[in-house]
PDB file of C-alpha atoms in Angstrom:
ATOM      1  CA  MET A   1     -30.943  -9.262 -28.895  1.00 46.00           C
ATOM      2  CA  PRO A   2     -28.444  -8.385 -26.143  1.00 52.00           C
ATOM      3  CA  PHE A   3     -24.931  -7.938 -27.517  1.00 52.00           C
ATOM      4  CA  GLN A   4     -23.610 -10.674 -25.224  1.00 59.00           C
ATOM      5  CA  ASP A   5     -25.874 -13.201 -26.985  1.00 62.00           C
ATOM      6  CA  MET A   6     -24.031 -12.482 -30.234  1.00 77.00           C
ATOM      7  CA  LEU A   7     -20.734 -13.723 -28.805  1.00 86.00           C
ATOM      8  CA  ASN A   8     -21.072 -17.190 -30.305  1.00 88.00           C
ATOM      9  CA  ASP A   9     -17.372 -17.915 -30.895  1.00 91.00           C
ATOM     10  CA  ARG A  10     -14.923 -19.271 -28.340  1.00 91.00           C
ATOM     11  CA  VAL A  11     -11.352 -18.038 -28.578  1.00 93.00           C
ATOM     12  CA  ARG A  12      -7.983 -18.366 -26.910  1.00 91.00           C
ATOM     13  CA  VAL A  13      -5.946 -15.213 -26.286  1.00 92.00           C
ATOM     14  CA  MET A  14      -2.160 -15.651 -26.353  1.00 88.00           C
ATOM     15  CA  ARG A  15      -0.353 -12.682 -24.852  1.00 84.00           C
ATOM     16  CA  SER A  16       3.119 -11.447 -25.714  1.00 73.00           C
ATOM     17  CA  SER A  17       4.008 -11.955 -22.038  1.00 68.00           C
ATOM     18  CA  GLY A  18       3.397 -15.692 -22.426  1.00 72.00           C
ATOM     19  CA  GLU A  19       0.057 -15.670 -20.577  1.00 78.00           C
ATOM     20  CA  GLU A  20      -2.987 -17.368 -22.076  1.00 84.00           C
ATOM     21  CA  HIS A  21      -6.743 -17.042 -21.592  1.00 87.00           C
ATOM     22  CA  THR A  22      -8.937 -19.830 -22.920  1.00 89.00           C
ATOM     23  CA  ASP A  23     -12.613 -20.376 -23.757  1.00 89.00           C
ATOM     24  CA  ILE A  24     -13.442 -16.667 -23.993  1.00 92.00           C
ATOM     25  CA  PRO A  25     -16.818 -15.748 -25.559  1.00 92.00           C
ATOM     26  CA  ALA A  26     -16.231 -13.612 -28.646  1.00 93.00           C
ATOM     27  CA  SER A  27     -17.606 -12.564 -31.983  1.00 92.00           C
ATOM     28  CA  VAL A  28     -15.182 -12.894 -34.905  1.00 93.00           C
ATOM     29  CA  GLN A  29     -16.151 -10.771 -37.911  1.00 90.00           C
ATOM     30  CA  LYS A  30     -13.597 -10.603 -40.745  1.00 84.00           C
ATOM     31  CA  ASN A  31     -10.968  -8.137 -39.495  1.00 91.00           C
ATOM     32  CA  LYS A  32     -12.644  -7.455 -36.133  1.00 94.00           C
ATOM     33  CA  ILE A  33     -13.065  -9.452 -32.948  1.00 94.00           C
ATOM     34  CA  PHE A  34     -15.411  -8.405 -30.139  1.00 93.00           C
ATOM     35  CA  ILE A  35     -14.788  -9.508 -26.550  1.00 92.00           C
ATOM     36  CA  GLN A  36     -16.962  -7.990 -23.837  1.00 88.00           C
ATOM     37  CA  GLN A  37     -14.655  -8.501 -20.842  1.00 85.00           C
ATOM     38  CA  SER A  38     -12.559  -6.029 -18.894  1.00 81.00           C
ATOM     39  CA  ASP A  39     -10.816  -8.458 -16.538  1.00 81.00           C
ATOM     40  CA  ILE A  40      -8.146  -9.489 -19.050  1.00 85.00           C
ATOM     41  CA  LEU A  41      -5.487  -7.436 -20.764  1.00 84.00           C
ATOM     42  CA  ILE A  42      -5.140  -7.581 -24.546  1.00 88.00           C
ATOM     43  CA  GLU A  43      -2.509  -5.554 -26.407  1.00 83.00           C
ATOM     44  CA  ALA A  44      -1.394  -4.978 -29.982  1.00 83.00           C
ATOM     45  CA  GLY A  45       0.874  -7.862 -30.966  1.00 83.00           C
ATOM     46  CA  ASP A  46      -1.074 -10.452 -28.997  1.00 88.00           C
ATOM     47  CA  PHE A  47      -2.742 -13.354 -30.821  1.00 91.00           C
ATOM     48  CA  VAL A  48      -6.293 -14.692 -30.823  1.00 94.00           C
ATOM     49  CA  GLU A  49      -7.035 -18.261 -31.847  1.00 93.00           C
ATOM     50  CA  ARG A  50     -10.488 -19.432 -32.941  1.00 91.00           C
ATOM     51  CA  LYS A  51     -11.357 -23.102 -33.263  1.00 85.00           C
ATOM     52  CA  MET A  52     -13.621 -23.716 -36.247  1.00 83.00           C
ATOM     53  CA  SER A  53     -16.611 -26.076 -36.293  1.00 79.00           C
ATOM     54  CA  ASN A  54     -14.805 -28.261 -38.861  1.00 80.00           C
ATOM     55  CA  GLY A  55     -11.901 -28.750 -36.465  1.00 76.00           C
ATOM     56  CA  GLY A  56      -9.655 -26.189 -38.129  1.00 82.00           C
ATOM     57  CA  ILE A  57      -8.026 -23.211 -36.413  1.00 88.00           C
ATOM     58  CA  GLU A  58      -7.823 -19.553 -37.370  1.00 91.00           C
ATOM     59  CA  LEU A  59      -5.095 -17.378 -35.875  1.00 92.00           C
ATOM     60  CA  TYR A  60      -5.356 -13.589 -35.727  1.00 93.00           C
ATOM     61  CA  GLU A  61      -2.823 -10.959 -34.710  1.00 91.00           C
ATOM     62  CA  VAL A  62      -4.189  -8.002 -32.747  1.00 91.00           C
ATOM     63  CA  ILE A  63      -3.456  -4.706 -34.531  1.00 89.00           C
ATOM     64  CA  ASP A  64      -5.515  -2.406 -32.297  1.00 88.00           C
ATOM     65  CA  PRO A  65      -7.156  -3.756 -29.109  1.00 87.00           C
ATOM     66  CA  GLY A  66      -9.828  -1.019 -29.158  1.00 86.00           C
ATOM     67  CA  PHE A  67     -10.637  -1.195 -25.455  1.00 84.00           C
ATOM     68  CA  HIS A  68     -13.780   0.708 -24.380  1.00 80.00           C
ATOM     69  CA  GLU A  69     -15.114   1.394 -20.901  1.00 75.00           C
ATOM     70  CA  GLY A  70     -18.702   0.404 -21.632  1.00 69.00           C
ATOM     71  CA  LEU A  71     -21.837   2.296 -22.559  1.00 67.00           C
ATOM     72  CA  GLY A  72     -25.294   1.770 -21.113  1.00 68.00           C
ATOM     73  CA  SER A  73     -26.106  -1.933 -21.142  1.00 68.00           C
ATOM     74  CA  ILE A  74     -22.924  -2.751 -23.088  1.00 71.00           C
ATOM     75  CA  PRO A  75     -20.172  -3.772 -20.647  1.00 78.00           C
ATOM     76  CA  ALA A  76     -16.547  -2.733 -20.967  1.00 82.00           C
ATOM     77  CA  GLY A  77     -14.542  -4.798 -23.407  1.00 87.00           C
ATOM     78  CA  TYR A  78     -12.631  -4.896 -26.666  1.00 90.00           C
ATOM     79  CA  GLN A  79     -13.507  -4.104 -30.276  1.00 90.00           C
ATOM     80  CA  MET A  80     -10.260  -5.308 -31.792  1.00 92.00           C
ATOM     81  CA  VAL A  81      -8.895  -4.688 -35.244  1.00 92.00           C
ATOM     82  CA  VAL A  82      -7.048  -7.868 -36.264  1.00 93.00           C
ATOM     83  CA  LYS A  83      -5.405  -9.520 -39.241  1.00 92.00           C
ATOM     84  CA  LYS A  84      -5.129 -13.202 -40.035  1.00 90.00           C
ATOM     85  CA  SER A  85      -1.779 -14.734 -39.214  1.00 84.00           C
ATOM     86  CA  ASP A  86      -0.021 -17.499 -41.144  1.00 70.00           C
ATOM     87  CA  GLY A  87       0.902 -19.079 -37.842  1.00 59.00           C
ATOM     88  CA  LYS A  88       4.627 -18.462 -38.278  1.00 50.00           C
ATOM     89  CA  LYS A  89       4.787 -15.432 -36.036  1.00 50.00           C
ATOM     90  CA  GLU A  90       4.548 -16.098 -32.325  1.00 49.00           C
ATOM     91  CA  PRO A  91       4.261 -13.687 -29.394  1.00 49.00           C
ATOM     92  CA  GLN A  92       7.721 -12.702 -28.191  1.00 52.00           C
ATOM     93  CA  LEU A  93       8.476 -12.427 -24.496  1.00 54.00           C
ATOM     94  CA  VAL A  94      10.864  -9.732 -23.358  1.00 59.00           C
ATOM     95  CA  THR A  95      13.554 -11.725 -21.549  1.00 62.00           C
ATOM     96  CA  SER A  96      15.963  -9.070 -20.339  1.00 65.00           C
ATOM     97  CA  GLN A  97      16.259  -5.331 -19.917  1.00 72.00           C
ATOM     98  CA  ASN A  98      19.845  -4.139 -19.393  1.00 70.00           C
ATOM     99  CA  GLY A  99      20.424  -7.062 -17.057  1.00 74.00           C
ATOM    100  CA  ASN A 100      17.211  -6.328 -15.119  1.00 85.00           C
ATOM    101  CA  ASN A 101      14.275  -8.710 -14.842  1.00 89.00           C
ATOM    102  CA  PRO A 102      11.665  -7.208 -17.242  1.00 89.00           C
ATOM    103  CA  LYS A 103       8.686  -8.643 -15.330  1.00 91.00           C
ATOM    104  CA  ILE A 104       6.756  -6.017 -13.372  1.00 93.00           C
ATOM    105  CA  PHE A 105       4.310  -7.375 -10.790  1.00 95.00           C
ATOM    106  CA  ILE A 106       1.042  -5.408 -10.512  1.00 94.00           C
ATOM    107  CA  VAL A 107      -0.606  -5.552  -7.097  1.00 94.00           C
ATOM    108  CA  HIS A 108      -4.252  -4.510  -7.371  1.00 94.00           C
ATOM    109  CA  GLY A 109      -7.686  -4.532  -5.812  1.00 92.00           C
ATOM    110  CA  HIS A 110     -11.059  -4.456  -7.584  1.00 91.00           C
ATOM    111  CA  ASP A 111     -10.454  -1.447  -9.859  1.00 91.00           C
ATOM    112  CA  ASP A 112     -10.120  -3.259 -13.194  1.00 88.00           C
ATOM    113  CA  LEU A 113      -9.756  -0.075 -15.246  1.00 88.00           C
ATOM    114  CA  ALA A 114      -6.807   1.157 -13.155  1.00 92.00           C
ATOM    115  CA  LYS A 115      -5.208  -2.298 -13.372  1.00 91.00           C
ATOM    116  CA  LEU A 116      -5.577  -2.531 -17.155  1.00 89.00           C
ATOM    117  CA  THR A 117      -4.436   1.055 -17.728  1.00 90.00           C
ATOM    118  CA  LEU A 118      -1.275   0.410 -15.721  1.00 93.00           C
ATOM    119  CA  ALA A 119      -0.629  -2.916 -17.456  1.00 90.00           C
ATOM    120  CA  ARG A 120      -0.991  -1.313 -20.887  1.00 86.00           C
ATOM    121  CA  PHE A 121       1.482   1.380 -19.897  1.00 91.00           C
ATOM    122  CA  ILE A 122       4.009  -1.206 -18.674  1.00 91.00           C
ATOM    123  CA  GLU A 123       3.796  -3.004 -22.022  1.00 85.00           C
ATOM    124  CA  GLN A 124       3.948   0.306 -23.873  1.00 85.00           C
ATOM    125  CA  ILE A 125       7.387   1.003 -22.413  1.00 89.00           C
ATOM    126  CA  GLY A 126       8.626  -2.464 -23.321  1.00 85.00           C
ATOM    127  CA  LEU A 127       8.265  -4.410 -20.056  1.00 89.00           C
ATOM    128  CA  ASN A 128       6.136  -7.419 -19.054  1.00 87.00           C
ATOM    129  CA  PRO A 129       3.268  -6.840 -16.591  1.00 89.00           C
ATOM    130  CA  ILE A 130       2.446  -9.758 -14.298  1.00 89.00           C
ATOM    131  CA  ILE A 131      -1.148  -9.856 -13.008  1.00 87.00           C
ATOM    132  CA  LEU A 132      -1.650 -12.646 -10.496  1.00 84.00           C
ATOM    133  CA  HIS A 133      -5.151 -13.788 -11.452  1.00 73.00           C
ATOM    134  CA  GLU A 134      -4.041 -14.221 -15.076  1.00 69.00           C
ATOM    135  CA  GLN A 135      -1.469 -16.841 -14.079  1.00 69.00           C
ATOM    136  CA  ALA A 136      -2.221 -20.555 -13.915  1.00 61.00           C
ATOM    137  CA  SER A 137      -3.198 -21.669 -10.404  1.00 63.00           C
ATOM    138  CA  SER A 138      -1.837 -25.244 -10.639  1.00 62.00           C
ATOM    139  CA  SER A 139      -3.635 -26.038  -7.347  1.00 68.00           C
ATOM    140  CA  LYS A 140      -1.604 -23.353  -5.552  1.00 74.00           C
ATOM    141  CA  THR A 141      -2.977 -21.204  -2.734  1.00 79.00           C
ATOM    142  CA  ILE A 142      -2.874 -17.420  -3.218  1.00 80.00           C
ATOM    143  CA  ILE A 143       0.294 -17.006  -1.174  1.00 82.00           C
ATOM    144  CA  GLU A 144       1.903 -19.877  -3.082  1.00 83.00           C
ATOM    145  CA  LYS A 145       1.007 -18.163  -6.363  1.00 82.00           C
ATOM    146  CA  ILE A 146       2.537 -14.904  -5.128  1.00 85.00           C
ATOM    147  CA  GLU A 147       5.715 -16.740  -4.188  1.00 85.00           C
ATOM    148  CA  SER A 148       5.772 -18.617  -7.501  1.00 82.00           C
ATOM    149  CA  TYR A 149       5.110 -15.637  -9.774  1.00 79.00           C
ATOM    150  CA  GLY A 150       6.911 -13.103  -7.595  1.00 83.00           C
ATOM    151  CA  ASP A 151      10.188 -13.680  -9.456  1.00 88.00           C
ATOM    152  CA  VAL A 152      10.038 -10.177 -10.895  1.00 92.00           C
ATOM    153  CA  GLY A 153      12.331  -7.188 -11.113  1.00 94.00           C
ATOM    154  CA  TYR A 154       9.923  -4.547  -9.859  1.00 96.00           C
ATOM    155  CA  ALA A 155       6.466  -4.221  -8.294  1.00 96.00           C
ATOM    156  CA  ILE A 156       3.836  -1.495  -8.649  1.00 97.00           C
ATOM    157  CA  VAL A 157       1.058  -1.407  -6.065  1.00 96.00           C
ATOM    158  CA  LEU A 158      -2.365   0.083  -6.816  1.00 96.00           C
ATOM    159  CA  TYR A 159      -4.046   1.689  -3.810  1.00 96.00           C
ATOM    160  CA  THR A 160      -7.615   2.187  -5.042  1.00 95.00           C
ATOM    161  CA  PRO A 161     -10.781   2.849  -2.968  1.00 94.00           C
ATOM    162  CA  CYS A 162     -12.171  -0.698  -2.939  1.00 93.00           C
ATOM    163  CA  ASP A 163     -12.940  -0.948   0.821  1.00 92.00           C
ATOM    164  CA  VAL A 164     -13.817   1.379   3.695  1.00 91.00           C
ATOM    165  CA  GLY A 165     -12.607   1.325   7.288  1.00 89.00           C
ATOM    166  CA  SER A 166     -11.465   3.363  10.268  1.00 86.00           C
ATOM    167  CA  LYS A 167     -10.258   3.281  13.839  1.00 83.00           C
ATOM    168  CA  THR A 168     -12.971   2.478  16.364  1.00 90.00           C
ATOM    169  CA  GLY A 169     -15.201   5.509  16.868  1.00 89.00           C
ATOM    170  CA  GLU A 170     -13.966   7.381  13.776  1.00 89.00           C
ATOM    171  CA  GLU A 171     -15.672   7.951  10.435  1.00 89.00           C
ATOM    172  CA  ASN A 172     -15.046   5.368   7.737  1.00 90.00           C
ATOM    173  CA  LYS A 173     -12.596   6.328   5.005  1.00 89.00           C
ATOM    174  CA  PRO A 174     -11.769   4.729   1.651  1.00 91.00           C
ATOM    175  CA  ARG A 175      -9.153   1.998   1.872  1.00 92.00           C
ATOM    176  CA  ALA A 176      -7.391  -0.424  -0.420  1.00 93.00           C
ATOM    177  CA  ARG A 177      -8.103  -4.125  -0.178  1.00 92.00           C
ATOM    178  CA  GLN A 178      -6.238  -5.941   2.581  1.00 92.00           C
ATOM    179  CA  ASN A 179      -4.403  -8.096   0.049  1.00 92.00           C
ATOM    180  CA  VAL A 180      -2.950  -4.916  -1.465  1.00 93.00           C
ATOM    181  CA  VAL A 181      -1.402  -3.804   1.825  1.00 92.00           C
ATOM    182  CA  PHE A 182      -0.105  -7.320   2.501  1.00 92.00           C
ATOM    183  CA  GLU A 183       1.444  -7.736  -0.951  1.00 93.00           C
ATOM    184  CA  HIS A 184       2.957  -4.248  -0.757  1.00 93.00           C
ATOM    185  CA  GLY A 185       4.871  -5.278   2.362  1.00 92.00           C
ATOM    186  CA  TYR A 186       5.734  -8.652   0.845  1.00 93.00           C
ATOM    187  CA  PHE A 187       7.407  -7.115  -2.197  1.00 94.00           C
ATOM    188  CA  ILE A 188       9.251  -4.516  -0.135  1.00 93.00           C
ATOM    189  CA  GLY A 189      10.738  -7.430   1.793  1.00 92.00           C
ATOM    190  CA  ARG A 190      11.446  -9.455  -1.349  1.00 93.00           C
ATOM    191  CA  LEU A 191      12.730  -6.756  -3.717  1.00 93.00           C
ATOM    192  CA  GLY A 192      13.707  -3.863  -1.456  1.00 92.00           C
ATOM    193  CA  ARG A 193      12.056  -0.449  -1.194  1.00 90.00           C
ATOM    194  CA  SER A 194      13.883   0.915  -4.248  1.00 91.00           C
ATOM    195  CA  LYS A 195      12.075  -1.544  -6.508  1.00 94.00           C
ATOM    196  CA  VAL A 196       8.532  -1.040  -5.251  1.00 95.00           C
ATOM    197  CA  THR A 197       6.279   1.924  -6.063  1.00 95.00           C
ATOM    198  CA  ALA A 198       2.679   2.569  -5.037  1.00 95.00           C
ATOM    199  CA  LEU A 199       0.079   4.420  -7.100  1.00 96.00           C
ATOM    200  CA  VAL A 200      -2.596   6.026  -4.917  1.00 95.00           C
ATOM    201  CA  LYS A 201      -6.022   6.939  -6.280  1.00 94.00           C
ATOM    202  CA  GLY A 202      -7.924   9.737  -4.559  1.00 88.00           C
ATOM    203  CA  GLY A 203      -7.796  10.005  -0.797  1.00 85.00           C
ATOM    204  CA  VAL A 204      -7.140   6.321  -0.135  1.00 91.00           C
ATOM    205  CA  GLU A 205      -5.509   5.623   3.200  1.00 87.00           C
ATOM    206  CA  THR A 206      -1.944   4.298   3.026  1.00 86.00           C
ATOM    207  CA  PRO A 207       0.134   2.531   5.714  1.00 83.00           C
ATOM    208  CA  ASN A 208       1.614   5.136   8.055  1.00 71.00           C
ATOM    209  CA  ASP A 209       4.256   2.945   9.655  1.00 60.00           C
ATOM    210  CA  ILE A 210       6.474   2.411   6.602  1.00 62.00           C
ATOM    211  CA  SER A 211       8.991   5.191   6.029  1.00 63.00           C
ATOM    212  CA  GLY A 212      10.830   5.832   2.781  1.00 71.00           C
ATOM    213  CA  VAL A 213       8.138   4.295   0.581  1.00 84.00           C
ATOM    214  CA  VAL A 214       7.362   5.949  -2.761  1.00 85.00           C
ATOM    215  CA  TYR A 215       3.701   6.930  -3.265  1.00 92.00           C
ATOM    216  CA  ILE A 216       2.570   8.479  -6.564  1.00 94.00           C
ATOM    217  CA  ASP A 217      -0.786  10.117  -7.197  1.00 95.00           C
ATOM    218  CA  LEU A 218      -2.813   8.169  -9.774  1.00 94.00           C
ATOM    219  CA  ASP A 219      -4.116  11.341 -11.375  1.00 92.00           C
ATOM    220  CA  ASP A 220      -6.592  11.580 -14.247  1.00 88.00           C
ATOM    221  CA  ARG A 221      -4.193  13.643 -16.367  1.00 88.00           C
ATOM    222  CA  GLY A 222      -1.731  10.763 -16.620  1.00 89.00           C
ATOM    223  CA  ALA A 223       1.222  12.558 -15.010  1.00 92.00           C
ATOM    224  CA  TRP A 224       1.779   9.365 -13.015  1.00 95.00           C
ATOM    225  CA  LYS A 225       3.170   7.703 -16.139  1.00 93.00           C
ATOM    226  CA  MET A 226       6.190   9.981 -16.218  1.00 92.00           C
ATOM    227  CA  ASP A 227       6.688   9.512 -12.468  1.00 94.00           C
ATOM    228  CA  ILE A 228       6.636   5.707 -12.844  1.00 95.00           C
ATOM    229  CA  ALA A 229       9.048   5.903 -15.779  1.00 93.00           C
ATOM    230  CA  LYS A 230      11.481   7.947 -13.685  1.00 92.00           C
ATOM    231  CA  GLU A 231      11.264   5.480 -10.788  1.00 94.00           C
ATOM    232  CA  LEU A 232      12.013   2.614 -13.185  1.00 94.00           C
ATOM    233  CA  GLN A 233      14.970   4.536 -14.580  1.00 92.00           C
ATOM    234  CA  HIS A 234      16.255   5.087 -11.050  1.00 91.00           C
ATOM    235  CA  ALA A 235      15.998   1.312 -10.502  1.00 92.00           C
ATOM    236  CA  GLY A 236      18.217   0.653 -13.531  1.00 92.00           C
ATOM    237  CA  TYR A 237      15.706   0.216 -16.345  1.00 92.00           C
ATOM    238  CA  THR A 238      16.095   1.990 -19.668  1.00 88.00           C
ATOM    239  CA  VAL A 239      12.807   3.758 -20.413  1.00 86.00           C
ATOM    240  CA  ASP A 240      12.179   5.955 -23.446  1.00 77.00           C
ATOM    241  CA  LEU A 241      10.366   8.852 -21.779  1.00 74.00           C
ATOM    242  CA  SER A 242       8.683   9.755 -25.085  1.00 76.00           C
ATOM    243  CA  ARG A 243       6.827   6.417 -24.874  1.00 70.00           C
ATOM    244  CA  ALA A 244       5.626   7.299 -21.386  1.00 67.00           C
ATOM    245  CA  LEU A 245       3.539  10.242 -22.602  1.00 66.00           C
TER     246      LEU A 245
END
């Protein structure tokens, strides 16, 4: 039987950032919960709620999200270690950071692993990642959602090779999605260049007509984490560099 067919439970994930994901297929097994999705972020301290067949509700706190990248026919997802909660503890949203807005907007393309890795790091250093598709639409258009959820203190832009393109007559090269370039410019205008950083994966083309913009190599060794932490410090955030390693 395919593993996906064993996901007979339906759960609601309640994130410490205040975001929620509902009706997610899962398998709840004592102190473990399996969710085979990579398009949502789940961290230690988040909560998972399962509605029972008798109408009751079980609430679990995530101890270890256990994210895996997938193997063979098994897609990427979570094998979480959890513990039952008495319902008294609720996810806590970070509301301030030395007077700075703790919400960090993540601009991304189709590279889910890069997006989730960055979001985990942002939470690891005590800030709140904002991923647009995780926010409620409320009948808003995309640009209206960006305007609505763009009330953040900082933005990090992921330039990942999701598209290809070139000048007429030249060889195609890897490019970021068009929305990434657009949102990069939007947040520079909204927040100022000092509060926007771009992470660039591989040889992805970047805009050549914007001077003074910070680009950081999204390297496999993870050195980018220290670079991001330093940029956040420069912008006025207090970041424990030991947590950035």
